[in-house]
């Protein structure tokens, strides 16, 4: 397809194989998720925990779509593995700046693939006595069913392809694309 028709592509157009989710589809889904979360947390204050760096664009749009007061924290983790898959061995690169005891924590993730990163993260955060702990992930891949991770809010179930854009990178590139797509095979060579 022609990504140019879908808005600015930051010059990445020639690298894109196909667009999986357009800017508009993402916007509509975020509005839907935000309405759900707004209703579920009525009367509460929510602490959004964004997982760096992939969830940054999602968190920014999601927080603005919510109609409840939220606070923001970020965590950066690295899961040892190749550029395109994770191993489940997780290391904290940047921890939360404060205590989450008694807080209603909503973890925002870009994508759940094997689910290993998230499973580790939930165990870690769950040990810090939050009042509640839930996950909202924009994308989920089929392999995620293999690991039992309770994810309350899911944007899209997508096929088992490596995707980039809207926060998701390949070798730190393409995070700034407004849509989610796949790369041409030659980009990986
Ligand atoms: P998991 O531990 O669930 O296998 O992987 C989680 C992390 O791997 C995600 O937060 C993301 O950083 C990376 N990841 C998994 N699948 C994809 C993908 O299709 N595209 C990109 N860019 N990153 C992915
Ligand atoms: Mg992530
Ligand atoms: Mg990455």
Short mmCIF file of C-alpha atoms and ligand atoms in Angstrom, two decimals, residues 86 109-118 141 161-164 168-170, ligand 1:
data_model
loop_
_atom_site.label_atom_id
_atom_site.label_comp_id
_atom_site.label_asym_id
_atom_site.label_seq_id
_atom_site.Cartn_x
_atom_site.Cartn_y
_atom_site.Cartn_z
CA UNK A 86 12.73 -11.62 24.15
CA UNK A 109 2.45 -1.72 27.29
CA UNK A 110 2.98 -1.35 23.57
CA UNK A 111 2.81 -5.03 22.69
CA UNK A 112 2.64 -8.44 24.29
CA UNK A 113 4.42 -11.10 22.29
CA UNK A 114 5.69 -14.00 24.41
CA UNK A 115 4.31 -12.26 27.50
CA UNK A 116 7.56 -12.97 29.37
CA UNK A 117 8.46 -9.32 29.93
CA UNK A 118 5.02 -8.46 31.24
CA UNK A 141 0.31 -11.35 19.36
CA UNK A 161 4.48 -10.45 12.33
CA UNK A 162 7.16 -8.04 13.54
CA UNK A 163 5.55 -4.60 13.59
CA UNK A 164 6.96 -1.09 13.89
CA UNK A 168 7.55 0.38 18.33
CA UNK A 169 11.06 0.23 16.91
CA UNK A 170 13.40 -1.81 14.86
P1 LIG B 1 7.56 -10.26 25.09
O1 LIG B 1 8.36 -10.36 26.36
O2 LIG B 1 6.05 -10.17 25.34
O3 LIG B 1 7.92 -11.34 24.11
O4 LIG B 1 8.02 -8.97 24.33
C1 LIG B 1 7.75 -7.73 24.79
C2 LIG B 1 8.60 -6.70 24.14
O5 LIG B 1 9.26 -7.17 22.94
C3 LIG B 1 7.73 -5.57 23.68
O6 LIG B 1 7.49 -4.64 24.72
C4 LIG B 1 8.53 -5.01 22.54
O7 LIG B 1 9.51 -4.13 23.03
C5 LIG B 1 9.20 -6.22 21.92
N1 LIG B 1 8.40 -6.73 20.79
C6 LIG B 1 7.66 -7.86 20.73
N2 LIG B 1 7.06 -8.00 19.53
C7 LIG B 1 7.42 -6.91 18.81
C8 LIG B 1 7.10 -6.45 17.48
O8 LIG B 1 6.36 -7.04 16.69
N3 LIG B 1 7.68 -5.27 17.10
C9 LIG B 1 8.50 -4.55 17.91
N4 LIG B 1 8.99 -3.41 17.42
N5 LIG B 1 8.81 -4.94 19.16
C10 LIG B 1 8.28 -6.11 19.60
#
